[in-house]
Amino acid sequence: MRILAIETSFDETACAVVDDGTKIVTNVVASSKDIHEKYGGVVPEIAARQQLQSMIPVLTEALSGSGLEKRGGQAPLNTIDAIAVTIGPGLIGSLLVGVETAKTIAMTTGKPIIPVNHVLAHMYANFIDNATIQFPAISLVVSGAHTELYFMKSIKDLQWLGGTIDDAAGECFDKTARLLGFGYGGGVAIEKVALKHSDVRIKLPRPMMDESFNFSFSGLKTAVMREWKKHNDPELASAFAYEIQESITDVLVKKTLRAVKQFSAKSILLSGGVAANQRLREKFPVVIHVPPPALCTDNAVIIASYAYFRGKPMNWRKINATPDLSVEI
Ligand code: KG4
Ligand code: ZN
């Protein structure tokens, strides 16, 4: 089954064509990241305006096979069996661009359309070109907006175990990075400078190490703010980065391993932008599955894969952009 997927939940405009939920035919991602850089964060109106401009060229590339990631595939519209689209969670203006595009294609071609939850889709990056995952599995989705743990009995059967009650792990990386003066795109910046050195004077809490599967990172952010002001020494920035990364990854690894033990899981799946973090990967004492970096961050391949394994086609008239967490499909 060949699915054309569209993803516009945040600052990316992405389209992909994927066969049987696992084989990429084309994968095109256009980001407006550079434009937002000078504002220190994504400006929703600018993101949506850029997505309006990028949508048709990106879609055309994905269908013509001239995408950024060339797999030699060609995927004209008449070869597509269904259309998948992210309906949320995300920025409403951005979601609308993708959802209205997908609905228009469904209406004019009569092809089925499958609404997709962006957060759940992230974990399906692990199934692209990878048939080695054993079930049951524990899946940790760590992105700029989400930190969620799931129990996967099978590729279709998901159970939510817990998630962040305030800031997401990526958000904590981003906000503390800005505080230390590293600017936009915090996670990558923190990882880079954290390699340099640690300093015994900098000690940060490991928040919410309790028995639950929930996470909380806003207190860590406040602790960084307090300690940074107290020491008032820009030369300690890399030591702070080191300790921030240690704190976030300690919590993520501990909770994931606890879930593995409790559910006797045979595999661990990481996904989302923060899964690109090397320190997080190396802290797991067992083999884990992590998608390649381009599939960790936002893209439409994961939307197609989720739609193939778990999606349910709906009448296009009933599909609406849903910015909040009420998206359940
Ligand atoms: O999945 P994603 O591209 O977008 C969302 O759906 O949120 O994740 C972006 C997040 C950002 O917070 C970014 O700082 C973080 O992933 N990130 C990293 C790394 N690369 C990206 N965090 C830590 N270490 C990294 N290497
Ligand atoms: Zn995402």
XYZ file of C-alpha atoms and ligand atoms in Angstrom:
356
model
C 0.000 0.000 0.000
C 1.412 3.381 -1.049
C 0.657 6.406 1.160
C 1.254 10.083 0.448
C 1.697 11.900 3.787
C 1.603 15.587 4.664
C 3.044 17.097 7.855
C 2.807 20.782 8.844
C 2.363 20.788 12.623
C 5.221 23.143 13.550
C 7.788 24.978 11.388
C 8.306 22.290 8.726
C 6.448 21.672 5.494
C 6.939 17.991 4.744
C 5.575 15.500 2.250
C 6.572 11.887 1.748
C 5.517 8.805 -0.157
C 6.021 5.524 1.715
C 5.256 1.942 0.665
C 3.777 -0.483 3.221
C 4.635 1.816 6.124
C 8.335 0.934 5.960
C 9.883 1.793 2.601
C 10.569 5.431 1.697
C 9.856 6.296 -1.935
C 10.301 10.058 -1.528
C 10.876 12.307 1.486
C 10.870 16.106 1.237
C 11.212 18.527 4.173
C 11.319 22.328 3.947
C 11.978 24.196 7.187
C 11.472 27.862 8.033
C 13.928 27.514 10.955
C 16.411 30.065 9.602
C 13.747 32.750 9.424
C 12.760 32.197 13.077
C 16.341 32.251 14.323
C 16.476 36.004 14.750
C 13.344 35.923 16.934
C 14.789 33.238 19.231
C 11.834 30.920 18.640
C 9.159 29.947 16.131
C 6.706 32.738 15.258
C 3.436 30.910 14.431
C 2.186 33.417 11.833
C 5.498 33.363 9.952
C 5.603 29.554 10.060
C 2.108 29.279 8.570
C 2.822 31.851 5.852
C 5.984 29.987 4.855
C 4.078 26.708 4.810
C 1.508 28.202 2.451
C 4.334 29.127 0.091
C 6.193 25.818 0.411
C 3.250 23.411 0.284
C 2.823 23.040 -3.490
C 6.562 22.887 -4.358
C 7.183 20.319 -1.589
C 4.180 18.248 -2.630
C 5.256 18.387 -6.268
C 8.759 17.213 -5.347
C 7.413 14.336 -3.289
C 5.177 13.167 -6.128
C 7.748 13.641 -8.877
C 10.477 11.821 -6.998
C 12.850 14.772 -7.058
C 12.808 15.073 -3.268
C 15.749 16.022 -1.084
C 16.150 12.416 -0.148
C 16.256 10.636 -3.461
C 15.561 6.944 -3.317
C 15.157 6.710 -7.053
C 11.415 6.627 -6.538
C 8.704 8.236 -8.606
C 5.278 8.496 -7.089
C 2.751 10.156 -9.361
C -0.649 10.728 -7.805
C -2.257 7.841 -9.718
C 0.044 5.379 -7.875
C -1.057 6.616 -4.417
C -3.530 4.438 -2.490
C -4.285 6.814 0.402
C -3.434 10.225 1.841
C -2.300 10.678 5.459
C -2.161 14.007 7.240
C -1.143 15.324 10.663
C -4.215 16.853 12.269
C -2.513 17.709 15.588
C -1.238 18.494 18.080
C 0.542 21.570 16.748
C 0.151 25.200 15.717
C -3.335 25.811 14.362
C -2.303 28.015 11.405
C 0.342 25.502 10.379
C -1.908 22.456 10.764
C -4.578 24.095 8.623
C -2.225 24.340 5.645
C -1.545 20.597 5.622
C -5.055 19.509 6.530
C -6.746 21.643 3.849
C -4.228 20.453 1.236
C -4.838 16.803 2.124
C -8.614 17.245 2.129
C -8.491 18.897 -1.276
C -6.491 15.986 -2.726
C -8.893 13.486 -1.154
C -11.943 15.331 -2.428
C -10.674 15.716 -5.993
C -9.213 12.204 -6.357
C -11.706 10.238 -4.244
C -8.802 8.550 -2.418
C -9.155 7.655 1.276
C -7.723 10.109 3.805
C -6.241 9.079 7.174
C -5.910 11.604 10.048
C -2.749 11.179 12.161
C -1.615 12.208 15.658
C 1.856 13.734 15.301
C 3.185 12.565 18.679
C 2.228 8.929 18.156
C 3.625 9.047 14.626
C 7.126 9.911 15.926
C 7.658 6.396 17.305
C 6.946 4.810 13.906
C 10.241 6.240 12.600
C 11.681 3.127 14.195
C 9.910 0.824 11.748
C 11.352 2.375 8.581
C 13.675 -0.180 6.984
C 13.883 -1.993 10.319
C 12.226 -5.363 10.818
C 14.226 -6.277 13.931
C 11.974 -4.838 16.649
C 10.655 -7.397 19.100
C 7.492 -6.952 21.122
C 6.486 -6.059 23.728
C 8.417 -2.785 23.496
C 8.713 0.442 25.476
C 8.687 3.587 23.382
C 9.973 6.982 24.548
C 8.962 9.988 22.431
C 11.155 12.984 23.291
C 10.687 16.095 21.188
C 10.522 19.847 21.566
C 6.903 19.623 22.626
C 6.494 16.111 24.075
C 8.006 13.643 26.497
C 5.809 10.540 26.501
C 6.273 6.884 27.431
C 4.245 4.138 25.746
C 3.939 0.406 26.141
C 3.656 -1.309 22.748
C 2.240 -4.804 22.947
C 2.395 -4.999 19.175
C 2.884 -2.566 16.321
C -0.829 -1.678 16.554
C -1.456 -1.923 20.269
C -0.313 1.159 22.198
C -0.790 2.057 25.845
C 0.221 5.460 27.202
C 2.156 5.113 30.459
C 2.942 8.714 31.293
C 4.292 11.994 30.046
C 5.462 15.423 31.019
C 3.234 17.407 33.335
C 4.839 20.705 32.261
C 7.818 21.348 29.939
C 9.017 18.722 27.476
C 12.643 17.530 27.540
C 13.416 19.348 24.268
C 11.775 22.503 25.544
C 14.007 22.337 28.637
C 17.096 21.954 26.424
C 15.942 24.912 24.321
C 15.023 27.250 27.182
C 18.108 26.582 29.286
C 20.309 26.922 26.182
C 18.875 30.373 25.580
C 19.537 31.275 29.215
C 23.199 30.275 28.828
C 23.420 32.414 25.706
C 23.520 29.617 23.101
C 20.611 31.050 21.126
C 18.098 29.087 19.114
C 18.214 25.307 18.513
C 19.216 24.555 22.088
C 19.533 20.775 22.247
C 22.241 20.565 19.625
C 24.135 23.519 21.147
C 24.041 22.024 24.643
C 25.230 18.646 23.422
C 28.130 20.254 21.582
C 29.498 22.303 24.479
C 28.644 19.721 27.150
C 31.425 17.567 25.758
C 33.980 20.060 26.965
C 33.893 19.710 30.742
C 31.985 19.253 33.940
C 32.476 21.208 37.155
C 31.762 19.888 40.636
C 30.396 23.276 41.701
C 27.433 22.920 39.338
C 24.837 20.513 40.702
C 21.299 20.405 39.359
C 18.302 18.342 40.522
C 17.028 15.181 38.787
C 13.342 16.115 38.807
C 10.529 13.651 39.485
C 12.561 10.493 39.938
C 9.495 8.958 41.627
C 7.737 5.696 40.825
C 5.386 7.251 38.264
C 5.995 7.369 34.520
C 5.432 11.134 34.451
C 8.108 13.750 33.887
C 8.564 17.372 34.964
C 11.256 19.644 33.593
C 10.104 23.153 34.465
C 11.754 22.987 37.928
C 15.057 22.129 36.304
C 14.774 25.218 34.165
C 14.170 27.351 37.286
C 17.114 25.690 39.058
C 19.387 26.512 36.107
C 18.209 30.112 36.193
C 18.908 30.389 39.929
C 22.334 28.717 39.814
C 23.397 30.609 36.691
C 22.623 33.919 38.413
C 24.352 32.806 41.620
C 27.632 31.873 39.920
C 27.452 34.737 37.440
C 30.359 33.383 35.387
C 30.013 32.960 31.583
C 33.011 30.624 31.644
C 30.858 28.063 33.419
C 28.425 27.812 30.470
C 29.781 24.498 29.227
C 29.802 23.054 32.742
C 26.154 24.065 33.056
C 25.428 22.492 29.678
C 27.064 19.276 30.862
C 24.988 19.123 34.042
C 21.728 20.025 32.221
C 22.289 17.203 29.751
C 23.184 14.787 32.569
C 20.060 15.693 34.516
C 17.631 15.377 31.591
C 19.143 12.143 30.302
C 19.353 10.578 33.805
C 15.604 11.060 34.270
C 14.686 9.833 30.774
C 16.830 6.703 31.037
C 15.738 5.814 34.574
C 12.001 6.028 33.817
C 12.331 4.155 30.531
C 14.294 1.334 32.166
C 11.738 1.120 34.970
C 8.983 0.680 32.382
C 11.053 -1.981 30.582
C 11.363 -3.938 33.808
C 7.729 -3.578 34.821
C 6.392 -4.671 31.414
C 9.128 -7.221 30.617
C 9.801 -5.408 27.357
C 12.111 -6.900 24.759
C 12.916 -3.661 22.905
C 13.366 0.051 23.642
C 12.397 2.548 20.943
C 13.499 6.186 21.046
C 12.113 8.888 18.769
C 11.630 12.655 18.448
C 14.289 15.355 18.110
C 15.940 14.695 21.498
C 16.558 11.054 20.479
C 19.375 12.486 18.343
C 21.276 13.181 21.587
C 24.307 10.863 21.822
C 24.593 11.047 25.594
C 21.013 9.837 25.955
C 21.732 6.904 23.651
C 24.952 5.865 25.383
C 23.392 5.900 28.856
C 21.158 2.936 28.056
C 22.873 -0.233 29.262
C 21.068 -2.316 26.631
C 20.612 -2.165 22.852
C 18.060 0.466 21.831
C 16.406 1.381 18.548
C 16.926 4.962 17.377
C 15.916 6.225 13.930
C 18.480 8.067 11.770
C 18.632 11.803 12.673
C 16.513 12.901 9.681
C 13.678 10.679 10.885
C 14.040 11.755 14.560
C 13.051 15.328 13.748
C 9.766 16.308 12.083
C 9.052 14.732 8.685
C 6.144 13.177 6.794
C 7.587 9.641 6.533
C 6.511 8.956 10.126
C 2.996 10.162 9.315
C 2.716 7.697 6.435
C 4.103 4.860 8.541
C 1.701 5.483 11.433
C -1.221 5.719 9.000
C -0.283 2.376 7.461
C -0.010 0.482 10.756
C -2.652 2.170 12.891
C -4.584 4.745 10.900
C -8.287 4.696 10.159
C -9.606 6.338 6.988
C -12.280 8.973 7.565
C -14.639 10.975 5.424
C -12.659 14.097 4.439
C -15.575 16.303 5.569
C -15.070 15.117 9.159
C -11.347 15.853 9.332
C -10.346 18.992 11.219
C -7.065 20.496 12.401
C -6.904 19.876 16.163
C -4.128 21.877 17.862
C -4.451 20.463 21.384
C -3.918 17.060 22.960
C -7.489 15.921 22.400
C -6.238 14.229 19.213
C -6.635 10.567 20.050
C -6.267 8.689 16.842
O 10.831 16.247 17.065
P 11.294 17.642 16.861
O 12.049 17.970 15.612
O 10.119 18.656 16.908
C 8.979 18.535 17.706
O 8.024 17.836 17.282
O 9.034 19.130 18.810
O 12.187 17.987 18.148
C 12.877 19.205 18.297
C 13.559 19.211 19.658
C 14.132 20.571 20.049
O 13.744 20.879 21.357
C 15.633 20.363 19.956
O 16.357 21.179 20.842
C 15.750 18.901 20.335
O 14.646 18.276 19.696
N 17.012 18.307 19.865
C 17.978 17.853 20.692
C 19.030 17.403 19.867
N 18.655 17.597 18.556
C 17.407 18.139 18.577
N 18.034 17.790 22.026
C 19.151 17.270 22.575
N 20.213 16.848 21.864
C 20.201 16.893 20.512
N 21.248 16.464 19.813
Zn 7.623 16.320 16.233
